[in-house]
């Protein structure tokens, strides 16, 4: 499989996910505006993947500002303003401000150095964010695989695979790990309206992994649960609040309610970079509202009357009480989640020697200029 994202010779290469699975096209981002467009239009998508793309976008920002002659504080301030513009491309997944917060710390530490040294340090940090993400996902896979019995039927929503992360995947990483360990399993793939991340991307990834799957429309999930054909529901996350309330792709909440009604365990798989201790609960998570035509049309074919009023929230919040466990690289967290989430984040902070302020979603904290 072509890498989701790769940074080489000052260029960010992104696999264009809007064209999958029909076309495999890699786009080249040499300017911050191209990175922003790619994130906003979902060419790169999924919480950890946009964190990584945002970090490399930060490297591109510093390089272009230096090319245009900025040095010292001018270079640092202009780069931070670009970070803020990148941050604003998508509001829900906390991984984006989290990654840019780390990049901001690097700018502050190296602002007084030569521009080459600053750019090298930013590149190193972005590489480290990507490396840590793959490592975390592999650990999530190992912990999560223990929850998947041989012969299990797993239902997933949206795409939380290698495409949505630096590599390997979170929810799909768990499925991948169970498969690699030789367990037989079958996956129900929700198509995930309106943008069909399940039908287009999860089905494509499972195909490549050789894991048997069945594609269903979102509204079929309850039917198969009622027939006893779903053993476990497994999804990714865009932002996990301090109390465990979890924002993920629109439709996830419905899956969780259905799972509870049928006595089916509902697991969230996510790295600690998706945990936001600054957001107390799901009510405070900013929910992205996307364009009406994504709902009013099916692909490029309009299906609704031209004047139809449309709502298009891209994410919903699953309350913590519906979540059986949160699979992280630090292990499987169980309710009540508040202490377990804080413990996992703090352990990760200690291991990385990072500060509290780096994790704040508003950590970039620079007015757009
Ligand atoms: O709008 P998207 O496609 O970026 O939404 C992605 C999701 O909701 C994923 O489930 C989530 O980011 C987890 S990805 C490991």
Coordinates of C-alpha atoms and ligand atoms in Angstrom, one line a residue:
X1 CA 0.0 0.0 0.0
X2 CA 1.2 3.5 -0.8
X3 CA 2.0 5.5 2.4
X4 CA -0.7 7.8 3.6
X5 CA 1.9 10.6 3.9
X6 CA 5.6 11.0 3.4
X7 CA 8.0 14.0 3.6
X8 CA 11.0 14.0 1.3
X9 CA 13.3 16.8 0.1
X10 CA 11.1 19.5 1.5
X11 CA 7.9 18.2 -0.1
X12 CA 4.9 16.6 1.7
X13 CA 3.5 13.8 -0.4
X14 CA -0.1 12.8 0.4
X15 CA -2.1 9.9 -1.0
X16 CA -5.3 11.6 -2.2
X17 CA -8.0 9.9 -0.2
X18 CA -10.9 11.6 -2.0
X19 CA -10.0 9.6 -5.1
X20 CA -9.6 6.1 -3.5
X21 CA -10.3 3.4 -4.3
X22 CA -10.8 4.2 -7.9
X23 CA -7.6 6.1 -8.4
X24 CA -4.3 6.0 -6.6
X25 CA -2.9 9.6 -6.9
X26 CA -0.2 11.1 -4.7
X27 CA -0.3 14.9 -4.5
X28 CA 2.7 17.1 -3.7
X29 CA 2.4 19.9 -1.2
X30 CA 5.2 22.5 -1.5
X31 CA 3.2 25.4 0.0
X32 CA 1.2 25.8 3.3
X33 CA -1.9 26.6 1.3
X34 CA -1.7 23.2 -0.4
X35 CA -1.4 21.4 2.9
X36 CA -4.4 23.4 4.3
X37 CA -6.5 22.6 1.2
X38 CA -5.6 18.9 1.5
X39 CA -6.7 18.7 5.1
X40 CA -9.9 20.8 4.6
X41 CA -11.0 18.8 1.6
X42 CA -10.2 15.4 3.2
X43 CA -7.4 14.4 0.8
X44 CA -5.7 13.6 4.0
X45 CA -8.1 12.7 6.9
X46 CA -8.4 10.8 10.1
X47 CA -7.4 12.4 13.4
X48 CA -3.8 11.1 13.7
X49 CA -3.1 11.5 10.0
X50 CA -4.1 15.2 10.0
X51 CA -1.9 15.7 13.1
X52 CA 1.1 14.3 11.1
X53 CA 0.1 16.3 8.0
X54 CA -0.2 19.5 10.1
X55 CA 3.2 18.9 11.6
X56 CA 4.9 18.5 8.2
X57 CA 2.8 21.5 7.0
X58 CA 4.6 23.4 9.8
X59 CA 8.0 22.4 8.3
X60 CA 6.8 23.6 4.9
X61 CA 5.7 26.8 6.5
X62 CA 9.1 27.6 8.0
X63 CA 10.9 26.6 4.8
X64 CA 8.9 28.9 2.6
X65 CA 9.1 31.8 5.0
X66 CA 12.9 31.3 5.1
X67 CA 13.0 31.1 1.3
X68 CA 11.3 34.5 1.3
X69 CA 14.1 36.0 3.4
X70 CA 12.7 36.0 6.9
X71 CA 15.1 35.4 9.8
X72 CA 15.1 35.3 13.6
X73 CA 12.0 36.5 15.3
X74 CA 10.4 37.5 12.0
X75 CA 10.7 33.9 10.8
X76 CA 9.5 32.4 14.1
X77 CA 6.4 34.7 14.3
X78 CA 5.4 34.2 10.6
X79 CA 5.8 30.5 11.0
X80 CA 3.6 30.5 14.1
X81 CA 0.9 32.4 12.2
X82 CA 1.0 29.7 9.6
X83 CA 0.6 27.1 12.3
X84 CA -2.6 28.9 13.4
X85 CA -3.9 28.9 9.8
X86 CA -3.3 25.2 9.6
X87 CA -4.9 24.6 12.9
X88 CA -8.1 26.2 11.8
X89 CA -8.6 23.9 8.8
X90 CA -10.6 21.3 10.8
X91 CA -11.9 21.9 14.3
X92 CA -12.9 18.5 15.8
X93 CA -9.9 16.2 15.8
X94 CA -7.6 17.3 18.7
X95 CA -4.5 15.7 17.1
X96 CA -4.1 18.7 14.8
X97 CA -3.7 21.3 17.5
X98 CA -1.8 18.8 19.6
X99 CA 0.8 18.2 16.9
X100 CA 1.0 21.9 16.1
X101 CA 1.5 22.6 19.9
X102 CA 4.5 20.4 19.8
X103 CA 5.8 22.2 16.7
X104 CA 5.2 25.5 18.4
X105 CA 7.5 24.5 21.3
X106 CA 10.2 23.7 18.8
X107 CA 9.9 27.1 17.2
X108 CA 10.2 28.8 20.7
X109 CA 13.3 26.7 21.6
X110 CA 15.1 27.4 18.3
X111 CA 13.9 30.9 17.4
X112 CA 17.2 32.5 18.0
X113 CA 19.2 30.0 15.9
X114 CA 20.0 30.0 12.2
X115 CA 17.0 29.3 10.0
X116 CA 18.5 26.0 8.8
X117 CA 18.8 24.8 12.4
X118 CA 15.1 25.8 13.1
X119 CA 13.9 24.0 10.0
X120 CA 16.0 20.9 10.9
X121 CA 14.5 20.9 14.4
X122 CA 11.0 21.2 13.0
X123 CA 11.6 18.4 10.6
X124 CA 12.9 16.2 13.4
X125 CA 9.8 16.9 15.5
X126 CA 7.4 16.1 12.7
X127 CA 9.3 12.8 12.0
X128 CA 9.1 12.0 15.7
X129 CA 5.3 12.7 15.8
X130 CA 4.9 10.3 12.8
X131 CA 7.2 7.7 14.4
X132 CA 5.4 7.8 17.7
X133 CA 2.0 7.5 16.0
X134 CA 3.0 4.3 14.2
X135 CA 4.5 2.9 17.5
X136 CA 1.3 3.8 19.4
X137 CA -0.9 2.2 16.8
X138 CA 1.0 -1.0 16.8
X139 CA 0.7 -1.1 20.6
X140 CA -3.1 -0.4 20.4
X141 CA -3.3 -3.3 17.9
X142 CA -1.6 -5.6 20.4
X143 CA -3.8 -4.6 23.4
X144 CA -6.9 -4.6 21.3
X145 CA -6.3 -7.9 19.6
X146 CA -6.8 -9.7 23.0
X147 CA -10.4 -8.4 23.0
X148 CA -11.2 -10.1 19.6
X149 CA -12.1 -13.8 20.0
X150 CA -11.4 -16.3 17.3
X151 CA -14.4 -16.2 14.8
X152 CA -15.6 -12.8 16.0
X153 CA -17.8 -10.6 13.9
X154 CA -16.7 -7.0 14.3
X155 CA -18.6 -3.9 13.2
X156 CA -16.7 -0.7 12.5
X157 CA -17.7 2.8 11.4
X158 CA -15.8 5.3 9.2
X159 CA -12.1 4.6 8.5
X160 CA -9.6 4.3 11.4
X161 CA -7.0 2.4 9.4
X162 CA -3.5 3.1 8.1
X163 CA -5.0 5.8 5.9
X164 CA -6.3 7.7 8.9
X165 CA -3.1 7.6 10.8
X166 CA 0.7 7.8 10.3
X167 CA 0.7 4.0 9.7
X168 CA -1.0 0.8 10.8
X169 CA -4.4 2.2 12.0
X170 CA -6.2 2.3 15.3
X171 CA -9.6 0.5 15.2
X172 CA -8.5 -1.2 12.0
X173 CA -5.0 -1.7 13.6
X174 CA -6.8 -3.9 16.2
X175 CA -8.4 -5.9 13.4
X176 CA -5.1 -6.1 11.6
X177 CA -3.3 -7.3 14.7
X178 CA -5.9 -10.0 15.4
X179 CA -5.7 -11.1 11.8
X180 CA -1.9 -11.1 11.9
X181 CA -2.1 -13.3 15.0
X182 CA -4.0 -15.9 13.0
X183 CA -7.5 -15.2 14.4
X184 CA -10.4 -15.7 12.0
X185 CA -12.7 -12.7 12.0
X186 CA -15.3 -11.0 9.8
X187 CA -15.9 -7.3 9.6
X188 CA -19.1 -5.4 9.1
X189 CA -18.2 -2.2 7.4
X190 CA -20.6 0.7 7.8
X191 CA -20.5 2.7 4.5
X192 CA -20.4 6.0 6.5
X193 CA -22.6 8.5 4.8
X194 CA -22.1 11.2 3.6
X195 CA -18.5 10.8 2.4
X196 CA -18.3 7.0 2.4
X197 CA -15.1 6.6 4.3
X198 CA -16.2 3.0 5.2
X199 CA -17.2 2.0 1.7
X200 CA -14.3 3.6 -0.1
X201 CA -11.4 3.4 2.4
X202 CA -12.1 0.7 5.1
X203 CA -13.3 -1.8 2.5
X204 CA -10.2 -1.0 0.4
X205 CA -7.8 -1.5 3.4
X206 CA -9.5 -4.7 4.5
X207 CA -9.3 -6.0 0.9
X208 CA -5.5 -5.4 1.0
X209 CA -5.2 -7.0 4.4
X210 CA -7.1 -10.1 3.2
X211 CA -9.6 -9.8 6.0
X212 CA -13.2 -10.9 5.1
X213 CA -15.7 -8.1 5.3
X214 CA -19.2 -7.2 4.3
X215 CA -20.2 -3.7 3.4
X216 CA -23.5 -2.4 4.7
X217 CA -25.3 0.9 4.8
X218 CA -25.2 2.7 8.2
X219 CA -28.9 1.9 8.7
X220 CA -28.4 -1.8 8.5
X221 CA -26.2 -2.1 11.7
X222 CA -29.2 -2.6 14.0
X223 CA -30.6 -5.3 11.8
X224 CA -27.4 -7.4 12.0
X225 CA -27.0 -6.7 15.7
X226 CA -30.6 -7.9 16.4
X227 CA -29.8 -11.1 14.5
X228 CA -26.9 -11.8 16.8
X229 CA -24.4 -11.3 14.0
X230 CA -22.2 -8.7 15.6
X231 CA -20.0 -9.6 18.6
X232 CA -18.2 -6.3 19.1
X233 CA -18.2 -2.7 17.8
X234 CA -14.9 -1.0 17.3
X235 CA -14.3 2.6 16.2
X236 CA -11.7 5.3 16.2
X237 CA -11.9 8.7 17.8
X238 CA -11.3 12.4 16.9
X239 CA -11.3 13.8 20.4
X240 CA -11.8 12.0 23.8
X241 CA -12.8 14.5 26.5
X242 CA -11.5 14.2 30.0
X243 CA -14.6 12.3 31.2
X244 CA -14.4 9.8 28.3
X245 CA -17.1 11.3 26.1
X246 CA -15.8 10.6 22.6
X247 CA -16.2 12.5 19.3
X248 CA -16.0 10.5 16.2
X249 CA -17.5 10.3 12.7
X250 CA -21.2 11.1 12.5
X251 CA -23.1 7.9 13.1
X252 CA -20.8 6.6 15.7
X253 CA -23.3 7.6 18.5
X254 CA -26.0 5.6 16.8
X255 CA -23.8 2.5 16.6
X256 CA -23.0 2.9 20.4
X257 CA -26.7 3.2 21.3
X258 CA -27.5 0.1 19.2
X259 CA -24.6 -1.8 20.7
X260 CA -25.9 -1.0 24.2
X261 CA -29.4 -2.0 23.3
X262 CA -28.2 -5.4 22.1
X263 CA -25.6 -6.0 24.9
X264 CA -22.7 -5.8 22.5
X265 CA -19.4 -4.4 23.7
X266 CA -18.5 -1.0 22.2
X267 CA -14.7 -0.1 22.1
X268 CA -13.0 3.0 21.1
X269 CA -9.3 2.7 19.8
X270 CA -7.2 5.8 19.9
X271 CA -3.7 7.0 20.8
X272 CA -3.2 9.3 23.8
X273 CA -2.7 12.1 21.4
X274 CA -6.4 12.0 20.8
X275 CA -7.2 12.5 24.5
X276 CA -8.0 16.1 25.4
X277 CA -7.9 16.7 29.1
X278 CA -8.7 20.4 28.6
X279 CA -12.1 19.5 27.3
X280 CA -14.2 18.5 30.3
X281 CA -16.9 16.6 28.4
X282 CA -18.5 16.0 25.0
X283 CA -20.6 19.1 25.1
X284 CA -17.5 21.3 24.7
X285 CA -16.1 19.5 21.7
X286 CA -16.3 21.7 18.6
X287 CA -18.3 19.8 15.9
X288 CA -17.3 20.6 12.3
X289 CA -20.3 21.5 10.1
X290 CA -19.5 20.7 6.4
X291 CA -21.0 21.7 3.1
X292 CA -24.7 21.0 2.4
X293 CA -23.9 19.4 -1.0
X294 CA -22.1 16.5 0.7
X295 CA -25.5 15.4 1.9
X296 CA -27.8 16.7 -0.8
X297 CA -25.8 14.8 -3.4
X298 CA -24.6 11.3 -3.7
X299 CA -21.0 11.8 -5.0
X300 CA -21.4 14.3 -7.8
X301 CA -25.1 13.5 -8.5
X302 CA -27.7 15.7 -6.7
X303 CA -30.4 13.6 -5.1
X304 CA -32.3 16.2 -3.0
X305 CA -34.4 19.1 -4.3
X306 CA -32.2 22.1 -5.1
X307 CA -33.6 24.2 -2.2
X308 CA -33.5 21.4 0.4
X309 CA -32.4 22.6 3.9
X310 CA -29.5 20.3 4.9
X311 CA -27.6 19.7 8.2
X312 CA -24.1 18.2 7.9
X313 CA -22.3 17.8 11.2
X314 CA -19.2 15.7 10.4
X315 CA -19.0 14.2 13.9
X316 CA -21.1 13.2 16.9
X317 CA -20.3 12.5 20.5
X318 CA -20.7 9.1 22.2
X319 CA -21.2 9.6 25.9
X320 CA -18.7 7.7 28.1
X321 CA -21.5 5.6 29.6
X322 CA -21.9 3.8 26.3
X323 CA -18.2 2.9 26.0
X324 CA -17.0 -0.5 27.2
X325 CA -13.3 0.4 27.0
X326 CA -10.8 2.8 25.3
X327 CA -7.9 1.0 23.7
X328 CA -4.8 3.1 23.9
X329 CA -1.0 2.5 23.5
X330 CA -1.0 2.4 27.3
X331 CA -3.5 -0.4 27.6
X332 CA -7.2 -0.8 27.6
X333 CA -8.9 1.9 29.8
X334 CA -12.1 0.9 31.6
X335 CA -14.8 3.1 33.2
X336 CA -14.9 5.3 35.1
X337 CA -12.6 6.9 32.5
X338 CA -11.6 10.2 34.0
X339 CA -8.7 8.9 36.2
X340 CA -7.6 6.3 33.7
X341 CA -7.4 9.0 30.9
X342 CA -5.5 11.4 33.0
X343 CA -3.1 8.6 34.1
X344 CA -2.5 7.6 30.5
X345 CA -1.8 11.2 29.3
X346 CA 0.4 11.9 32.3
X347 CA 2.4 8.8 31.8
X348 CA 3.0 9.7 28.1
X349 CA 4.0 13.2 29.2
X350 CA 6.5 11.9 31.6
X351 CA 8.0 9.5 29.1
X352 CA 8.4 12.3 26.5
X353 CA 9.4 14.9 29.1
X354 CA 6.8 17.3 27.7
X355 CA 5.0 20.1 29.4
X356 CA 1.3 20.5 30.1
X357 CA 0.9 23.6 27.9
X358 CA 2.0 21.6 24.8
X359 CA -1.2 19.5 25.0
X360 CA -3.7 22.4 25.1
X361 CA -5.8 22.5 22.0
X362 CA -5.3 26.2 21.8
X363 CA -1.6 25.8 22.4
X364 CA -0.7 27.4 19.0
X365 CA -2.2 30.5 20.5
X366 CA -1.2 33.0 17.8
X367 CA -3.6 35.3 16.1
X368 CA -3.8 34.6 12.3
X369 CA -2.0 37.4 10.4
Ligands
LIG1 O1 -13.8 13.3 8.6 P1 -12.8 12.2 8.8 O2 -12.8 11.2 7.7 O3 -11.4 12.8 9.0 O4 -13.2 11.4 10.1 C1 -12.4 10.4 10.6 C2 -12.9 9.7 11.7 O5 -13.9 10.1 12.3 C3 -12.1 8.6 12.3 O6 -12.9 7.6 12.9 C4 -11.2 9.2 13.4 O7 -10.5 10.3 12.9 C5 -10.2 8.2 13.9 S1 -8.9 7.8 12.7 C6 -7.8 6.8 13.4

